[in-house]
Coordinates of N, CA and C in Angstrom, one line a residue:
X1 N 0.9 -1.2 0.0 CA 0.0 0.0 0.0 C 0.9 1.2 0.0
X2 N 0.5 2.2 -0.8 CA 1.2 3.5 -0.8 C 0.3 4.5 -0.1
X3 N 0.9 5.4 0.7 CA 0.2 6.5 1.2 C 1.0 7.8 1.0
X4 N 0.4 8.9 1.1 CA 1.2 10.1 0.9 C 0.7 11.3 1.7
X5 N 1.5 12.3 1.9 CA 1.2 13.5 2.5 C 1.7 14.6 1.6
X6 N 0.9 15.7 1.4 CA 1.3 16.8 0.6 C 1.6 18.0 1.4
X7 N 2.6 18.8 1.0 CA 3.0 20.0 1.6 C 3.1 21.1 0.6
X8 N 2.9 22.3 1.0 CA 3.1 23.5 0.1 C 4.2 24.3 0.6
X9 N 5.2 24.6 -0.3 CA 6.3 25.4 -0.1 C 6.2 26.7 -0.9
X10 N 6.4 27.8 -0.3 CA 6.5 29.1 -1.0 C 8.0 29.4 -1.1
X11 N 8.6 29.3 -2.2 CA 10.1 29.5 -2.4 C 10.4 30.2 -3.7
X12 N 11.5 30.9 -3.6 CA 12.1 31.6 -4.8 C 13.3 30.8 -5.3
X13 N 13.6 31.0 -6.6 CA 14.8 30.4 -7.2 C 15.0 31.0 -8.5
X14 N 16.2 30.7 -9.1 CA 16.5 31.0 -10.4 C 17.3 29.8 -10.9
X15 N 17.3 29.6 -12.2 CA 18.0 28.5 -12.8 C 19.3 29.1 -13.5
X16 N 20.4 28.8 -12.9 CA 21.7 29.5 -13.4 C 22.2 28.9 -14.7
X17 N 21.8 27.7 -15.1 CA 22.4 27.0 -16.3 C 21.5 27.0 -17.5
X18 N 20.4 27.8 -17.5 CA 19.6 27.9 -18.7 C 20.2 28.8 -19.7
X19 N 19.8 28.7 -21.0 CA 20.4 29.6 -22.0 C 20.1 31.1 -21.7
X20 N 21.0 32.0 -22.2 CA 20.9 33.4 -22.0 C 19.5 33.8 -22.5
X21 N 18.8 34.7 -21.7 CA 17.5 35.2 -22.0 C 16.4 34.3 -21.6
X22 N 16.6 33.1 -21.1 CA 15.5 32.3 -20.7 C 14.8 32.9 -19.5
X23 N 13.5 32.8 -19.4 CA 12.8 33.5 -18.3 C 13.1 32.9 -17.0
X24 N 13.5 31.6 -16.9 CA 13.8 31.0 -15.6 C 15.2 31.4 -15.1
X25 N 16.0 32.2 -15.9 CA 17.2 32.7 -15.4 C 17.0 33.8 -14.4
X26 N 15.8 34.4 -14.4 CA 15.5 35.5 -13.5 C 14.9 34.9 -12.2
X27 N 15.2 35.6 -11.1 CA 14.6 35.2 -9.8 C 13.1 35.3 -9.9
X28 N 12.5 34.2 -9.5 CA 11.0 34.1 -9.5 C 10.6 33.1 -8.4
X29 N 9.3 33.1 -8.1 CA 8.9 32.2 -7.0 C 7.8 31.2 -7.5
X30 N 7.6 30.2 -6.7 CA 6.6 29.2 -6.9 C 5.9 28.8 -5.6
X31 N 4.7 28.4 -5.7 CA 4.0 27.7 -4.7 C 4.2 26.2 -5.0
X32 N 5.3 25.6 -4.6 CA 5.6 24.2 -4.8 C 4.6 23.4 -4.0
X33 N 4.1 22.3 -4.6 CA 3.4 21.3 -3.9 C 4.3 20.1 -3.9
X34 N 4.6 19.6 -2.7 CA 5.5 18.4 -2.6 C 4.7 17.3 -2.0
X35 N 4.7 16.1 -2.6 CA 4.1 14.9 -2.1 C 5.1 14.0 -1.6
X36 N 5.0 13.5 -0.4 CA 5.9 12.5 0.1 C 5.2 11.2 0.2
X37 N 5.6 10.2 -0.5 CA 4.9 8.9 -0.6 C 5.7 7.8 0.2
X38 N 5.1 7.0 0.9 CA 5.7 5.8 1.6 C 4.9 4.6 1.2
X39 N 5.7 3.5 1.2 CA 5.1 2.2 0.8 C 5.3 1.2 1.9
X40 N 4.3 0.4 2.2 CA 4.5 -0.7 3.2 C 3.2 -1.4 3.4
X41 N 3.3 -2.4 4.2 CA 2.1 -3.2 4.5 C 1.1 -2.4 5.5
X42 N -0.1 -2.7 5.4 CA -1.1 -2.1 6.3 C -1.0 -2.9 7.6
X43 N -0.8 -2.3 8.7 CA -0.7 -2.9 10.0 C -2.1 -3.4 10.3
X44 N -2.3 -4.7 10.6 CA -3.6 -5.3 10.8 C -4.3 -4.7 12.0
X45 N -3.6 -4.4 13.1 CA -4.2 -3.8 14.3 C -4.5 -2.3 14.1
X46 N -3.5 -1.6 13.6 CA -3.7 -0.1 13.5 C -4.5 0.3 12.3
X47 N -4.4 -0.5 11.2 CA -5.2 -0.2 10.0 C -4.5 0.8 9.1
X48 N -3.2 1.1 9.3 CA -2.5 2.0 8.5 C -1.1 1.6 8.2
X49 N -0.5 2.2 7.2 CA 0.9 1.9 6.8 C 1.8 2.7 7.8
X50 N 1.5 3.9 8.1 CA 2.2 4.7 9.1 C 1.3 5.9 9.5
X51 N 1.5 6.5 10.6 CA 0.8 7.6 11.0 C 1.2 8.8 10.2
X52 N 0.2 9.5 9.6 CA 0.5 10.7 8.8 C 1.2 11.7 9.7
X53 N 1.0 11.8 10.9 CA 1.7 12.7 11.8 C 3.2 12.4 11.8
X54 N 3.6 11.1 11.8 CA 5.0 10.7 11.7 C 5.6 11.1 10.4
X55 N 4.9 11.0 9.3 CA 5.3 11.4 8.0 C 5.6 12.9 8.0
X56 N 4.7 13.7 8.6 CA 4.8 15.1 8.7 C 6.1 15.5 9.5
X57 N 6.2 14.8 10.6 CA 7.4 15.1 11.5 C 8.7 14.8 10.8
X58 N 8.8 13.7 10.0 CA 10.0 13.4 9.2 C 10.3 14.5 8.2
X59 N 9.3 15.1 7.6 CA 9.5 16.1 6.6 C 9.8 17.5 7.1
X60 N 9.4 17.7 8.4 CA 9.4 19.1 9.0 C 10.8 19.8 8.9
X61 N 11.9 19.1 9.2 CA 13.2 19.8 9.1 C 13.5 20.3 7.6
X62 N 13.1 19.5 6.6 CA 13.2 19.9 5.2 C 12.3 21.1 4.9
X63 N 11.1 21.0 5.4 CA 10.2 22.1 5.2 C 10.8 23.4 5.7
X64 N 11.4 23.4 6.9 CA 12.0 24.6 7.5 C 13.1 25.1 6.6
X65 N 13.9 24.2 5.9 CA 15.0 24.6 5.1 C 14.5 25.2 3.7
X66 N 13.3 24.8 3.3 CA 12.8 25.2 2.0 C 11.8 26.2 1.9
X67 N 10.9 26.3 2.9 CA 9.7 27.2 2.8 C 10.2 28.7 3.1
X68 N 9.7 29.5 2.2 CA 10.0 31.0 2.3 C 11.5 31.2 2.2
X69 N 12.2 30.4 1.4 CA 13.7 30.5 1.2 C 14.0 30.7 -0.3
X70 N 15.2 31.2 -0.5 CA 15.8 31.3 -1.9 C 16.5 30.0 -2.1
X71 N 16.0 29.1 -2.9 CA 16.4 27.7 -3.0 C 17.9 27.6 -3.4
X72 N 18.4 28.6 -4.2 CA 19.7 28.6 -4.7 C 20.7 28.6 -3.5
X73 N 20.3 29.2 -2.4 CA 21.2 29.3 -1.2 C 21.2 28.0 -0.4
X74 N 20.4 27.0 -0.7 CA 20.4 25.8 0.1 C 21.5 24.9 -0.4
X75 N 22.4 24.4 0.4 CA 23.5 23.6 0.0 C 22.9 22.3 -0.8
X76 N 23.4 22.1 -2.0 CA 23.0 21.0 -2.8 C 21.9 21.4 -3.8
X77 N 21.4 22.6 -3.7 CA 20.3 23.1 -4.6 C 20.7 24.4 -5.4
X78 N 22.0 24.4 -5.7 CA 22.5 25.6 -6.4 C 21.8 25.7 -7.8
X79 N 21.4 24.6 -8.4 CA 20.6 24.7 -9.6 C 19.2 24.0 -9.3
X80 N 18.3 24.7 -8.7 CA 17.1 24.1 -8.1 C 16.0 23.9 -9.1
X81 N 16.2 23.1 -10.1 CA 15.1 22.6 -10.9 C 14.2 21.7 -10.1
X82 N 13.0 21.5 -10.6 CA 12.1 20.6 -9.9 C 12.7 19.2 -9.8
X83 N 13.4 18.8 -10.8 CA 14.1 17.5 -10.8 C 15.1 17.4 -9.7
X84 N 16.0 18.4 -9.6 CA 17.0 18.5 -8.5 C 16.3 18.6 -7.1
X85 N 15.2 19.4 -7.0 CA 14.6 19.5 -5.8 C 14.0 18.1 -5.3
X86 N 13.4 17.4 -6.2 CA 12.8 16.1 -5.9 C 13.9 15.1 -5.4
X87 N 15.0 15.1 -6.1 CA 16.1 14.3 -5.8 C 16.7 14.7 -4.4
X88 N 16.9 16.0 -4.2 CA 17.5 16.5 -3.0 C 16.6 16.1 -1.8
X89 N 15.3 16.3 -1.9 CA 14.3 15.9 -0.9 C 14.5 14.4 -0.6
X90 N 14.6 13.6 -1.6 CA 14.7 12.1 -1.4 C 16.0 11.8 -0.6
X91 N 17.1 12.4 -1.0 CA 18.4 12.1 -0.4 C 18.4 12.5 1.1
X92 N 17.7 13.7 1.4 CA 17.7 14.2 2.7 C 16.7 13.4 3.6
X93 N 15.6 12.9 3.0 CA 14.5 12.3 3.8 C 14.7 10.8 3.9
X94 N 15.2 10.1 3.0 CA 15.3 8.6 3.0 C 16.0 8.1 4.2
X95 N 17.0 8.6 4.8 CA 17.6 8.1 6.0 C 16.6 8.1 7.2
X96 N 15.7 9.1 7.2 CA 14.7 9.2 8.3 C 13.4 8.4 8.0
X97 N 13.3 8.1 6.7 CA 12.0 7.5 6.3 C 12.3 6.4 5.3
X98 N 12.7 5.2 5.8 CA 13.1 4.1 4.9 C 12.0 3.6 4.1
X99 N 10.8 3.8 4.4 CA 9.6 3.4 3.6 C 9.4 4.3 2.4
X100 N 10.2 5.4 2.3 CA 10.0 6.3 1.2 C 9.9 5.6 -0.2
X101 N 8.9 6.0 -1.0 CA 8.8 5.3 -2.3 C 8.7 6.3 -3.4
X102 N 8.4 7.5 -3.2 CA 8.3 8.5 -4.2 C 8.2 9.9 -3.7
X103 N 8.9 10.8 -4.4 CA 8.8 12.3 -4.1 C 8.3 12.9 -5.3
X104 N 7.2 13.7 -5.2 CA 6.6 14.4 -6.3 C 6.7 15.9 -6.0
X105 N 7.2 16.6 -7.0 CA 7.3 18.1 -6.8 C 6.5 18.7 -8.0
X106 N 5.4 19.5 -7.6 CA 4.6 20.2 -8.5 C 5.2 21.6 -8.5
X107 N 5.8 22.1 -9.6 CA 6.3 23.4 -9.7 C 5.2 24.4 -10.0
X108 N 4.3 24.0 -10.8 CA 3.1 24.7 -11.2 C 1.9 23.8 -11.1
X109 N 0.8 24.2 -11.5 CA -0.4 23.3 -11.5 C -0.3 22.3 -12.6
X110 N 0.6 22.6 -13.6 CA 0.7 21.6 -14.8 C 2.0 21.0 -15.0
X111 N 3.0 21.4 -14.2 CA 4.4 20.9 -14.4 C 5.1 20.4 -13.1
X112 N 5.9 19.4 -13.2 CA 6.6 18.9 -12.0 C 7.5 17.8 -12.4
X113 N 7.9 17.1 -11.3 CA 8.9 16.0 -11.4 C 8.5 15.0 -10.4
X114 N 8.8 13.7 -10.7 CA 8.6 12.6 -9.8 C 9.9 11.9 -9.7
X115 N 10.3 11.6 -8.5 CA 11.6 10.9 -8.2 C 11.3 9.7 -7.4
X116 N 11.8 8.5 -7.8 CA 11.6 7.3 -7.0 C 12.9 6.6 -6.6
X117 N 13.9 7.4 -6.5 CA 15.2 6.9 -6.0 C 16.0 6.2 -7.1
X118 N 15.7 6.3 -8.3 CA 16.4 5.7 -9.4 C 16.9 6.8 -10.4
X119 N 18.2 6.7 -10.7 CA 18.8 7.6 -11.6 C 18.6 7.2 -13.1
X120 N 18.4 8.2 -14.0 CA 18.4 7.9 -15.4 C 19.3 8.9 -16.1
X121 N 19.9 8.6 -17.2 CA 20.8 9.5 -17.9 C 20.3 9.9 -19.2
X122 N 19.2 10.5 -19.3 CA 18.7 11.1 -20.5 C 19.0 12.5 -20.5
X123 N 19.6 13.0 -21.6 CA 19.9 14.5 -21.7 C 19.6 15.0 -23.0
X124 N 19.6 16.4 -23.1 CA 19.4 17.0 -24.4 C 17.9 17.3 -24.7
X125 N 17.0 17.1 -23.8 CA 15.6 17.4 -24.0 C 15.3 18.8 -23.7
X126 N 14.4 19.4 -24.5 CA 13.9 20.7 -24.2 C 12.9 20.7 -23.1
X127 N 12.9 21.8 -22.3 CA 11.9 21.9 -21.2 C 10.7 22.7 -21.7
X128 N 9.5 22.3 -21.5 CA 8.4 23.0 -22.0 C 7.3 23.2 -21.1

C-alpha cells in the first residue's frame, strides 16, 4: 500500500544554467506542492501503513529549510530545478523515512517532477 502527505512550499529560485535570455534565469517564485509517498504493509491492528503525523514530522526539518527561502542558497540546490529538488528531498529524507517510495514536486499546476530513487541518464531534451 502507498500513502502520501502533501506539503506546500513558498520558495524563490533562479536557474543558473539555462540559455541566456531564458525566463527562468530571472529570480521568481513558486508555490511548490510536494508529495511524500511511503510504501508498506497495512498494519492489521492499527489499519495504516504509518501515522500521517509521523510522515509530517519526518519532513518538517526539510520544510523549514525550503519554505520561504531562496532555494539557490540551500546547499545542494544551487541549480534548483524541480528534478533536482525532488532528488534532494529524497536524499535528505530517505535516511529518516526508509519506507519512502516517491517524491513528487509540482512546480506549477501543470508541471513537475517525480523521483523514485532511481537515476536515469537522458539528456538534451527541451523543457516546455
